[in-house]
Every structure is written in C-alpha cells, then in structure tokens.
Coordinates of C-alpha atoms in Angstrom, one line a residue:
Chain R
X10 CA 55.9 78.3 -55.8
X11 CA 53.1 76.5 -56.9
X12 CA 55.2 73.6 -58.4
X13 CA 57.1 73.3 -55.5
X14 CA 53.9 72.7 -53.6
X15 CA 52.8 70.1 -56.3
X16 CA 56.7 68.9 -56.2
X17 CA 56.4 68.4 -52.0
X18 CA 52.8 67.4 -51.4
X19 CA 53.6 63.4 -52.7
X20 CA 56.3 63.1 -50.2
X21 CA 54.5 65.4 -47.4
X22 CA 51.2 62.8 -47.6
X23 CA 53.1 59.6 -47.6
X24 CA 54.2 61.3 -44.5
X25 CA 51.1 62.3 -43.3
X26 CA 49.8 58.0 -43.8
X27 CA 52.3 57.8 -41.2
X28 CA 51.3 60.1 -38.8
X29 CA 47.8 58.7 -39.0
X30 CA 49.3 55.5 -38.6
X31 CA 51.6 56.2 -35.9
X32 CA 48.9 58.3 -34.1
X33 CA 45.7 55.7 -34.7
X34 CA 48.1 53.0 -33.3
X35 CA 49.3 55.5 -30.1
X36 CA 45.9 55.8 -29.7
X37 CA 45.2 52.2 -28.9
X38 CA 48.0 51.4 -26.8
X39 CA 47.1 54.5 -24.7
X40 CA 44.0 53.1 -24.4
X41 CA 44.4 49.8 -23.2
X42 CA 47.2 51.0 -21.1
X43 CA 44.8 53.8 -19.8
X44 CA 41.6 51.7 -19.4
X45 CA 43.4 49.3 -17.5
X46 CA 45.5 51.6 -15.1
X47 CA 42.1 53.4 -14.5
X48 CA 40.9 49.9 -13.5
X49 CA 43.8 49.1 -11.1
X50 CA 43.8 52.9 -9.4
X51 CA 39.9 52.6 -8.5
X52 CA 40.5 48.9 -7.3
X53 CA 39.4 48.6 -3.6
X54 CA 42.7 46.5 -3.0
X55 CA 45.2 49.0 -2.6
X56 CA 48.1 46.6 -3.2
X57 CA 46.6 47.4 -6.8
X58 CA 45.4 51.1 -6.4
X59 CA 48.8 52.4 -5.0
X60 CA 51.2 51.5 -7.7
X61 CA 49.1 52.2 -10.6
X62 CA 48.4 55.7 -9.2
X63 CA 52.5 55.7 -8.9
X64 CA 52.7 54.1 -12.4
X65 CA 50.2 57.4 -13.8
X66 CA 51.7 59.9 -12.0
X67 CA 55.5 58.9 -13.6
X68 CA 53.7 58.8 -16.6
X69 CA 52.4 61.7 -16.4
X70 CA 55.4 63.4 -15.0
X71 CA 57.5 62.5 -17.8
X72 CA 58.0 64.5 -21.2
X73 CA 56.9 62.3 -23.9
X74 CA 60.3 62.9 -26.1
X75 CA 62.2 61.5 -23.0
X76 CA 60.0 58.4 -23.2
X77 CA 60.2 58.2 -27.0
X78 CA 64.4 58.2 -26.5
X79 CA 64.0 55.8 -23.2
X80 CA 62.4 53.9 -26.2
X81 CA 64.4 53.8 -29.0
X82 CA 68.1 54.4 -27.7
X83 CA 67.9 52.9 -24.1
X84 CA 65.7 49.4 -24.6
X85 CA 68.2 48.4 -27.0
X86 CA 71.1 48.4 -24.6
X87 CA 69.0 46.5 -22.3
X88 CA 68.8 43.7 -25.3
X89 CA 65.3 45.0 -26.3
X90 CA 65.8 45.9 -29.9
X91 CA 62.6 48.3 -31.8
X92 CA 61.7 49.4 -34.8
X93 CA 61.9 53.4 -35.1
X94 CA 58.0 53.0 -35.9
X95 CA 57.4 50.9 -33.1
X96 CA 59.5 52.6 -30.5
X97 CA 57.6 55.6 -31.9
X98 CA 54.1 54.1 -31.1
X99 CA 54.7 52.6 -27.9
X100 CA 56.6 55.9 -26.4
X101 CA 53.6 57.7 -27.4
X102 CA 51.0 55.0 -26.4
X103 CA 53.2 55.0 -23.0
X104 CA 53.4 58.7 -23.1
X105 CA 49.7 59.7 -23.3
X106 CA 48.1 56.5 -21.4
X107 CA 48.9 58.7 -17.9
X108 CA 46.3 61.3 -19.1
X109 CA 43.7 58.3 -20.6
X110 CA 43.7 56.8 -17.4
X111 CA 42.8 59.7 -15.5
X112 CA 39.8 60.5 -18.1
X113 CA 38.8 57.3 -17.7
X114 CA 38.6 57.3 -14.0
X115 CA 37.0 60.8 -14.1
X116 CA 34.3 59.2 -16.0
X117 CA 33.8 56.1 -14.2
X118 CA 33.8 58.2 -11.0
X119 CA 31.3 60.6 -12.5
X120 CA 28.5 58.0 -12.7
X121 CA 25.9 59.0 -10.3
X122 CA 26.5 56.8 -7.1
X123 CA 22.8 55.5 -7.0
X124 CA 23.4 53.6 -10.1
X125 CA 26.1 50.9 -8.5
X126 CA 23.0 50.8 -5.5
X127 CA 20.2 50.5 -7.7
X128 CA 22.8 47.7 -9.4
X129 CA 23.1 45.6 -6.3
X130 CA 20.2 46.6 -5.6
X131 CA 18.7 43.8 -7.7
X132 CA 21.7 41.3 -6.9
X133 CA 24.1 42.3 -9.7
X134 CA 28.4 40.9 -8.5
X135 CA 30.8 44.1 -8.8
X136 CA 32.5 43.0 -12.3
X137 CA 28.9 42.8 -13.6
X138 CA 28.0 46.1 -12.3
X139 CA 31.2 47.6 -14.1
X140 CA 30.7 46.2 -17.3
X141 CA 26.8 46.8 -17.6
X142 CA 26.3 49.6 -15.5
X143 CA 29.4 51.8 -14.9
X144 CA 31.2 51.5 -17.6
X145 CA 28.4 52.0 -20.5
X146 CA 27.9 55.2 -18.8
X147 CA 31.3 56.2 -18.1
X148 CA 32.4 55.6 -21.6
X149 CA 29.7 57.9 -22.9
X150 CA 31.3 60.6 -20.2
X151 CA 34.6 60.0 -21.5
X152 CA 34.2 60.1 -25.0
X153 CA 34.7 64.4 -25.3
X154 CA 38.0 64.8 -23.5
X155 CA 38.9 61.4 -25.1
X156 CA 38.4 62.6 -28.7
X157 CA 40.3 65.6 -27.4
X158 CA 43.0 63.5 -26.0
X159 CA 43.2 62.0 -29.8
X160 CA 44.2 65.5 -31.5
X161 CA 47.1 66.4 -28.9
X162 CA 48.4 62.9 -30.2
X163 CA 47.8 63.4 -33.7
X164 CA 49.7 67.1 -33.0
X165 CA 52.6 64.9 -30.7
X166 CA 52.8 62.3 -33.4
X167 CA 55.2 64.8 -34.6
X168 CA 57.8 64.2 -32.0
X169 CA 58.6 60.8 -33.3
X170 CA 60.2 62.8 -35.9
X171 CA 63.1 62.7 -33.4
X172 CA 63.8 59.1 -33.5
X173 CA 63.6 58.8 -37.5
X174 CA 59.9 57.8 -37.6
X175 CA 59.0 59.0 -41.6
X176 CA 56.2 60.8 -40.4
X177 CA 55.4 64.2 -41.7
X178 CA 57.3 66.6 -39.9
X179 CA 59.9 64.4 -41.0
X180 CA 59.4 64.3 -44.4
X181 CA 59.2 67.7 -44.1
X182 CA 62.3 68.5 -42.4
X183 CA 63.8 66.0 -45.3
X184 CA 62.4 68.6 -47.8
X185 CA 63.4 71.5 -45.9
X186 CA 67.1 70.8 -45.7
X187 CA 67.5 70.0 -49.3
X188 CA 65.6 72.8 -51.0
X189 CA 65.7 75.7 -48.3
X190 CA 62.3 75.8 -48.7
X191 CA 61.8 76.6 -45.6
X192 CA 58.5 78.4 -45.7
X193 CA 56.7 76.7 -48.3
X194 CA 57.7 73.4 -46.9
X195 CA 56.9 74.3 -43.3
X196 CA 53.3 76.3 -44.1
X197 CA 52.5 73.6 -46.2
X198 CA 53.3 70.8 -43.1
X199 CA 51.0 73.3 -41.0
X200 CA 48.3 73.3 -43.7
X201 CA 48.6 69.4 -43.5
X202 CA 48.0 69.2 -39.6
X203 CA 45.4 71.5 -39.5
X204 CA 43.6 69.2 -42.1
X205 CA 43.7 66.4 -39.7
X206 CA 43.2 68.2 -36.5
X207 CA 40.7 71.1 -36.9
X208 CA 37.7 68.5 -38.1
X209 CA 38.6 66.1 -35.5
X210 CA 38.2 69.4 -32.6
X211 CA 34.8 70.0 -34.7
X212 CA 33.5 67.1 -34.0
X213 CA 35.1 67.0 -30.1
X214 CA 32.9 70.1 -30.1
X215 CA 29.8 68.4 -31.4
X216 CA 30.1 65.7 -29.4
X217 CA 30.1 67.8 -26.4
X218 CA 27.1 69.7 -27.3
X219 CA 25.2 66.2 -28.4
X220 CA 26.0 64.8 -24.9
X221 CA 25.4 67.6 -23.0
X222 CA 21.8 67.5 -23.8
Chain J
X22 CA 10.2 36.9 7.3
X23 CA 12.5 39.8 8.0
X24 CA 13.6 40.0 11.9
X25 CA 15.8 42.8 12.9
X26 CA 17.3 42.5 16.2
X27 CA 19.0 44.8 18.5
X28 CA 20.6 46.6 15.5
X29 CA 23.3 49.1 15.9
X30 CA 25.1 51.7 13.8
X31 CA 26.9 54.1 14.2
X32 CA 28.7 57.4 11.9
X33 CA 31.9 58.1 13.3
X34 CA 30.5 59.6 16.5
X35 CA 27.1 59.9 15.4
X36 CA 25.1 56.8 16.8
X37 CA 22.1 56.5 14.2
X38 CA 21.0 53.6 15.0
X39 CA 21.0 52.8 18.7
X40 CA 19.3 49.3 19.1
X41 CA 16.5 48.2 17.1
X42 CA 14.5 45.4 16.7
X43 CA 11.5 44.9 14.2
X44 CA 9.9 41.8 12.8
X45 CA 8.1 41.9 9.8
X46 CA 5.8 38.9 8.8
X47 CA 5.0 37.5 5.7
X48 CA 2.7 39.5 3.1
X49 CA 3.0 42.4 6.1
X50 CA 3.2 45.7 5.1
X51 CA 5.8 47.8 7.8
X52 CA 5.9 51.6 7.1
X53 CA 8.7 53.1 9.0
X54 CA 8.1 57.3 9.5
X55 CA 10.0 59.9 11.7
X56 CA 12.0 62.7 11.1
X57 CA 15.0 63.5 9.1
X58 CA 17.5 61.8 10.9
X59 CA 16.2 59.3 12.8
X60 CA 17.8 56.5 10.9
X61 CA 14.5 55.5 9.0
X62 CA 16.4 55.7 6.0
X63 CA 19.4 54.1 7.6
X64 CA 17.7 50.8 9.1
X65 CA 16.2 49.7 5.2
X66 CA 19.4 49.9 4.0
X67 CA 20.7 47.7 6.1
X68 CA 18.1 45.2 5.1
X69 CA 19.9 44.6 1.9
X70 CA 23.2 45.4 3.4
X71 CA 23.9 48.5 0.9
X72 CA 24.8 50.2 4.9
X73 CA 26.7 47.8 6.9
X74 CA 25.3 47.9 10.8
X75 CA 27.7 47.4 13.7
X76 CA 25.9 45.2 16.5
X77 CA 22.7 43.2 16.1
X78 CA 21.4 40.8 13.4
X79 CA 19.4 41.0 10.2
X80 CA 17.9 38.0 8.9
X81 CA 15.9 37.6 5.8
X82 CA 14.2 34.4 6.3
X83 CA 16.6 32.0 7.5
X84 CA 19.6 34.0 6.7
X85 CA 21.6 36.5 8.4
X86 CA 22.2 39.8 6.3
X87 CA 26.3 40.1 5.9
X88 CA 28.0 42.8 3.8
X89 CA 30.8 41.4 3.5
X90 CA 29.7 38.7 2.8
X91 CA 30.7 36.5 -0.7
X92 CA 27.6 35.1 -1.1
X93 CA 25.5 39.1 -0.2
X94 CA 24.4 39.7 -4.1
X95 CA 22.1 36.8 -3.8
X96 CA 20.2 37.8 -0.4
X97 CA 19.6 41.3 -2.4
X98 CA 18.5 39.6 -5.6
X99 CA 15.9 38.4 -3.6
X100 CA 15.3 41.6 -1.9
X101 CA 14.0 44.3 -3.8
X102 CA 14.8 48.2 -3.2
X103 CA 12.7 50.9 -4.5
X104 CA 14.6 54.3 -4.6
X105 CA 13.5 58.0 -3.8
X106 CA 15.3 59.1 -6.5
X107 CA 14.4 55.8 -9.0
X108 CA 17.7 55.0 -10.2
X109 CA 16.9 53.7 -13.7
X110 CA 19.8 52.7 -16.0
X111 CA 19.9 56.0 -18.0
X112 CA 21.4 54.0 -21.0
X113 CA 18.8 51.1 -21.7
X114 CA 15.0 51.1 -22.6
X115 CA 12.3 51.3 -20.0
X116 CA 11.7 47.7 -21.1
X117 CA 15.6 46.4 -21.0
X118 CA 15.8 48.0 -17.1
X119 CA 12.8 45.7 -16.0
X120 CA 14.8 42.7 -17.6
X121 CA 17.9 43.2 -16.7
X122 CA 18.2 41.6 -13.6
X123 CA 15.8 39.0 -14.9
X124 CA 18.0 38.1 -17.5
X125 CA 21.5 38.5 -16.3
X126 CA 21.1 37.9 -12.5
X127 CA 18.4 35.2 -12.9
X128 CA 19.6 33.8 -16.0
X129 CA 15.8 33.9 -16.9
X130 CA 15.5 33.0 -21.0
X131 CA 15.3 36.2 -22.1
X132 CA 12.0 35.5 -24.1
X133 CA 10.4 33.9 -20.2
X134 CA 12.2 37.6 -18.7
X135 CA 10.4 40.1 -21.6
X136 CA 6.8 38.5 -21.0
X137 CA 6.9 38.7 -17.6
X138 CA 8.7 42.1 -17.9
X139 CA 5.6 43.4 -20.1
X140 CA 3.2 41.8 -17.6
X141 CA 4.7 44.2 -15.0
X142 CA 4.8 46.8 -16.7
X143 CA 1.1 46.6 -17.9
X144 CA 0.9 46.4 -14.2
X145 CA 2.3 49.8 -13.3
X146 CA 0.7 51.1 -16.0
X147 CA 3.4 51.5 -18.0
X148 CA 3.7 49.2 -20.9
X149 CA 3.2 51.9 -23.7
X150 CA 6.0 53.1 -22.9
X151 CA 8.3 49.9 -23.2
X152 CA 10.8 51.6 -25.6
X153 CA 11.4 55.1 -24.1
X154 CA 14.2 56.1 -22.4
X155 CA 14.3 57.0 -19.0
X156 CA 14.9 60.6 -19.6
X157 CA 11.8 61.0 -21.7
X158 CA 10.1 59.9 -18.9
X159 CA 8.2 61.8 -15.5
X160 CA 9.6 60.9 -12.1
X161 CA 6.2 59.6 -11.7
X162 CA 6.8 57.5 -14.6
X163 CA 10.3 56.7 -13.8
X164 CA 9.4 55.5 -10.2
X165 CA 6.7 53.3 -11.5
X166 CA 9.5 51.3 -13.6
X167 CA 11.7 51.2 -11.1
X168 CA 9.3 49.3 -8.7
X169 CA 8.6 46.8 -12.1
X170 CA 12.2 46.6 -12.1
X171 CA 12.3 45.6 -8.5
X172 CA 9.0 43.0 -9.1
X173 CA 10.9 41.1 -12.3
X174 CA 13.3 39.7 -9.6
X175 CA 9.8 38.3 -8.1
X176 CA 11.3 39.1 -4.8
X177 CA 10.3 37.8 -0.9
X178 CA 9.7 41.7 -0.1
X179 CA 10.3 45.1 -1.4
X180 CA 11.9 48.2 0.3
X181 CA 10.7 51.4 -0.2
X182 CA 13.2 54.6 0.3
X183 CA 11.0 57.8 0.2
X184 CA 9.6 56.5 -3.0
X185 CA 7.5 59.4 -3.7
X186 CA 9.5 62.3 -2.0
X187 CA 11.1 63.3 -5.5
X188 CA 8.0 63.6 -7.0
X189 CA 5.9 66.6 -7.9
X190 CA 2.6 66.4 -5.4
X191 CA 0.7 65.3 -8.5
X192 CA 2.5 62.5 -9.5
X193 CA 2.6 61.2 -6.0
X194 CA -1.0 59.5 -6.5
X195 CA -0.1 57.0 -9.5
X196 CA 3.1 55.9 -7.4
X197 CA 1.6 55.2 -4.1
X198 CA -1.8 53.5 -6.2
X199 CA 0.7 51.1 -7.4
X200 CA 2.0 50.4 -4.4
X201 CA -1.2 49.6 -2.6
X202 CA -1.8 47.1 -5.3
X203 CA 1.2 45.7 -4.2
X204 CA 0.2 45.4 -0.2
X205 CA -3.7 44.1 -1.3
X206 CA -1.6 41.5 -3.4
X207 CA 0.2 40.4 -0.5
X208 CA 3.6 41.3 -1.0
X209 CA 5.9 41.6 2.3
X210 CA 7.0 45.5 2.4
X211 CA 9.0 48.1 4.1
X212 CA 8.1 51.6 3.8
X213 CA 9.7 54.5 4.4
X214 CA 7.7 57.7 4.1
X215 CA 6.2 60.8 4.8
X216 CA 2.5 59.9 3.1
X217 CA 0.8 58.9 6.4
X218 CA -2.7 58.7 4.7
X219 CA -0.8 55.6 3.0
X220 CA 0.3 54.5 6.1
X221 CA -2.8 54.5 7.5
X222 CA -4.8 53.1 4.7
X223 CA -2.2 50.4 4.2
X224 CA 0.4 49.7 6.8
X225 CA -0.5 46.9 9.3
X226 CA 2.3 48.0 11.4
X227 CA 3.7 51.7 11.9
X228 CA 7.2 52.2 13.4
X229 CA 7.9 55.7 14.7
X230 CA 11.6 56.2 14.8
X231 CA 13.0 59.0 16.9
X232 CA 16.8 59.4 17.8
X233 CA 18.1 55.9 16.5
X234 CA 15.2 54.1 18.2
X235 CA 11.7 52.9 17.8
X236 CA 9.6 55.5 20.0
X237 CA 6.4 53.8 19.3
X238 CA 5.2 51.0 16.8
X239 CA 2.3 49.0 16.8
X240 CA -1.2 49.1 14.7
X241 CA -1.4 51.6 11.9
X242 CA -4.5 53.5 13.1
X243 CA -3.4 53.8 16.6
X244 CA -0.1 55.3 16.1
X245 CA -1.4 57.7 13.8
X246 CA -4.6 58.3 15.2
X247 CA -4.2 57.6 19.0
X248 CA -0.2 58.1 19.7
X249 CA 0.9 57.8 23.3
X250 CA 4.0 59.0 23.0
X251 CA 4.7 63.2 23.1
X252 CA 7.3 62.9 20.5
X253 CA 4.9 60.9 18.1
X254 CA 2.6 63.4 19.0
X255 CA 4.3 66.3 18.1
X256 CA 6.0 64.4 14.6
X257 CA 2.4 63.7 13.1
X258 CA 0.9 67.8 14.2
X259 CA 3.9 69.2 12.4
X260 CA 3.5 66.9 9.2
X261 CA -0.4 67.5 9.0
X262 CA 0.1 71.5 9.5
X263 CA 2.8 71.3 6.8

C-alpha cells in the first residue's frame, strides 16, 4: 500500500502542477471576461447592457463540460484548431466568467450610493469615479465570494480531464486503469484536492471575517 | 452669484418643487428650512445638478446648471456639497480625501494640493488626524473633513445638506462652529437645516419652504422671530417645543 502511494504520488503531483496551472490561468480569463461583462451589463447604454446581460445569462445557463467540448471538438471544425490545455483554460475561463461577472456587479452595486454623489460632488467625470471611487471599494466587496469562486474552479479544473488535459484527475484515472487501484489511486487524488482546496476556503473564511469588521 | 428662477420638479406625480425662484449674492449666506418634504433638500441638489429640475433655470454665475450636460463636472467642481451623511471615501486617509479632488480634478501638483489640504484641515480642526481612516473617526469628525474636502476645490459657494442631522447633539457644536467661520470669512452658502439658532445667528437670508414653494423668505431675524405667515408660524412652535 504504502509503496503504491510512494509509486503514484510523482505522477499524481505532476498532475496536480497542472491543475494549478489550468485553474490559476481559468482564473484570469474568468476575470477579465467577468470584469468586463460586469462593466458592459451596468453601462447606462443599453445597446451595451442588453447583450452582455444575454451573453451572462448563456453563460451561465450552460454546463461547463458542454463548453469545454464546444471548445475542443467544435472550434476545430470551424477552422479554429486548440491545444487540449488551452481549450481546457478558455472553456473554464468562459465557463465561470457568467458567475465573476455577476460578483462583480454585486459589488460595484453594493457601494453605498452617496459615494458616486459625494464623487461628483467635487467634479470627478464617470470613468474617474469608477476607477477611484467605485471600483477600490467594490473590489474589496468582491474579494470573499471571488476567492470562493477560485476553489469551485480549482474543484472544476477536474472536468478538463474529459478533453485529455493531463491534469490530476487524469493522471489519476491513467493510474487507475492500469493498476486497479482504484481506491488508493482515487483517496489519494481526494487527499490531493483537499490539499489545495481546504486552505484556500480557510482563508475565503478569514477574509470574510477581516472585512466584515 | 447663484439665481434660481421659476424652478420646477416633479416625482412621477408628486410635484416637489412647484416654481421657485431665489437669488443668492456673493459672500451671502442662504439657509433654506421647512419640513420634511417640502423640497428643501430637493432644490440644493439641483444646484449642482445631482437632481435634474424640469422647468426653470439655475445659473451659477454666468452659467446655466444642465445635467446632461458634457461639460456639468466642471460647474460642480466649482460648487461644493457638504453631505448629512459626510460621504468620505472609506478607502483613503482623512488627508488623501481632502486632496483628492485637488489633485486629480484640479490637477493641483500634489505637493501645492497637501499644503493647502493641511491648511484646511488645521482649519476644521482636524489636522492631527491627517492619517486616520474615516472609520476611526466621529461623525463630528467625519463631517468636519468632508467640508475641508469641499474647501480644497476653493469653490465659489458651498451647499450644505442637513450637515449636522446625523450627528449626536454633542457633536453638533464643532460642525456648525466651523461653519460660521466659513460665513464670517465670506464664503457664498446654502444651508439646509433644522438648527435655527444658526440661522438666526448667521443667515442673511431665510427661505421657508412649504409644499414645493417659498412661503416666506426674507431677513433672518424676521422670519424667525417675526413670521407673517401661519404656516411659518406653526413650523418654528413645533421645532422649538421639540
């Protein structure tokens, strides 16, 4: 048993550089994507809100594996050719920029109205009152369920498993099939995630306290 | 300096302002009372066009107060607001929210914007306290920075919203002391409040608003002391019995 463990755990943490990898990167493009789409949906122009509240609702309405095989087996019929690691980051990124945009606009719309008066108040132009006003403070709202938002993608890194990303969970389901391992391989995959997630929700819950006070 | 004429607003079906026209002179101090939904509130807003008014004109010296207007940020950056419930920027130093529009707004060299940004706070007496945040602070505290926030802009006048209704009575004193520097200093203001000894110790003009219209205005001692009108009459009893 034990050298089994010591036999897996090499290939099971290469694995694991790739979930972080794939899940940092997600992270980033969910971002952007998010940040942005929050932007457009609380635009006064509503040529700009509409859409982008269409665009995160679709998002949103979509199962992330779908997008992750809209990614890697349907862009390259329409002459767009991926890498399985980059299709893999993008569905993801695509996948989970739905739910950063709408924590992005909850924060933004959390700041307390008196603060865009008290901005123009003193003769601030709207895109200066986002960037030195609203957004400082919206950010700060936004960082608990954002941190949050950065462990259900860690955990859904594991779906790009499906489209021959080497993450962990496939690395482990390489393992699995050769040795029959199943338990050891599988507990030890579990042990692995919960390495990476449960500090990452300790400090979510730290950071909530801190900024609650 | 500010002449309000025949302004009109109205909420949905709720006419809140039903014609109003006010002039305030240079270095005058104007201290609008009434009760809660007379509009008091409504008609400094529109001063600096946070409300929008539907008939009428606003001018602030020579020009004419527009919301939608492009050019509207720089009419407020000349006109400074004062809030009841202060409005400091929760995320930067007591000193950084004098500056701020000093520095970014007025593109004042930010070494020009902090001494001048001290002076005012020395001012308000509140210059120890340069580096806290506005949490650590008392709304009487808070409200003192928020009118040197207002004074960095070195604005034509100030408008007052309530500025010491949020306060605990005994931080009421410091705010208002301040502000009666401000009037024996000569700065053009617009009050609204509920202190009438302040308005009758500093206003040179009182505006009784009742309904969406000016009931009575004229000199400060003989609205509050000598009101002709019933409805003036029966506003100031039930503030001094409160």
């Amino acid at each position: 048993m034990m050298e089994n463990v010591l036999q897996f755990l090499p290939l099971l943490l290469s694995g694991a550089i790739v979930t972080v990898e794939v899940s940092v990167l997600a992270l980033l493009v969910s971002s952007l994507l998010g940040f942005v789409l929050a932007l457009l949906k609380l635009s006064p122009n509503r040529w700009l809100a509409y859409p982008a509240s269409g665009v995160v609702n679709v998002i949103r309405g979509l199962p992330i594996l779908i997008v992750l095989f809209y990614m890697y087996f349907v862009l390259p019929e329409l002459g767009i050719d991926l890498t399985a690691f980059q299709a893999g980051v993008l569905g993801l990124g695509i996948g989970y920029s739905g739910y950063q945009a709408e924590i992005f606009r909850g924060g933004i719309q959390a700041v307390d109205r008196g603060q865009t008066e008290a901005a123009q108040a003193i003769g601030m132009k709207p895109a200066m009152i986002m960037r030195r006003v609203t957004l400082p403070q919206a950010l700060r709202i936004s960082i608990p369920p954002y941190a949050n938002t950065f462990t259900m993608i860690l955990k859904d890194s594991s779906l790009v498993s499906t489209i021959t990303v080497a993450e962990m969970t496939h690395a482990g389901q390489l393992i699995a099939s050769a040795t029959f391992q199943n338990m050891t391989v599988y507990t030890l995959t579990a042990l692995l995630y919960l390495a990476m997630s449960l500090p990452l929700l300790y400090l979510v819950n730290r950071l909530e306290r801190h900024l609650r006070r | 300096m500010i002449k309000i004429t025949n302004v009109k607003k109205r909420f949905g079906n709720l006419h809140v302002l039903k014609g109003i026209s006010l002039e305030v002179g240079c270095g005058e101090v104007v201290c609008l009372i009434g009760p809660s939904g007379s509009g008091k509130s409504t008609l400094l807003r529109c001063i600096n066009a946070l409300e929008t008014y539907d008939d009428g004109d606003i001018h602030v010296g020579e020009r004419r107060v527009d919301a939608a207007s492009r050019t509207i940020h720089e009419l407020r950056s000349e006109v400074g607001m004062v809030f009841q419930r202060f409005n400091l920027f929760p995320h930067r130093t007591v000193l950084e929210n004098v500056i701020e529009g000093a520095v970014h707004v007025r593109r004042e060299p930010r070494q020009q914007a902090v001494a001048h940004g001290l002076e005012l706070l020395e001012k308000v007496g509140m210059a120890d306290k340069r580096d806290s945040m506005p949490g650590q602070l008392s709304g009487g505290q808070q409200q003192r920075v928020a009118i040197a926030r207002a004074l960095a802009m070195r604005p034509r006048a100030l408008l007052f919203d309530e500025p010491t209704s949020a306060l605990d009575p005994e931080l009421v004193g410091d705010v208002l002391a301040v502000m009666r520097r401000l009037a024996d200093d000569g700065m053009t203001m617009v009050v609204v409040t509920h202190e009438m000894g302040f308005a009758r110790d500093v206003a040179d003009q009182v505006c009784f608003l009742h309904d969406g219209v000016i009931a009575e205005s004229g000199p400060a001692r003989q609205v509050l002391e000598a009101p002709r009108h019933a409805r003036t009459q029966d506003f100031l009893r039930r503030v001094r019995s409160a």
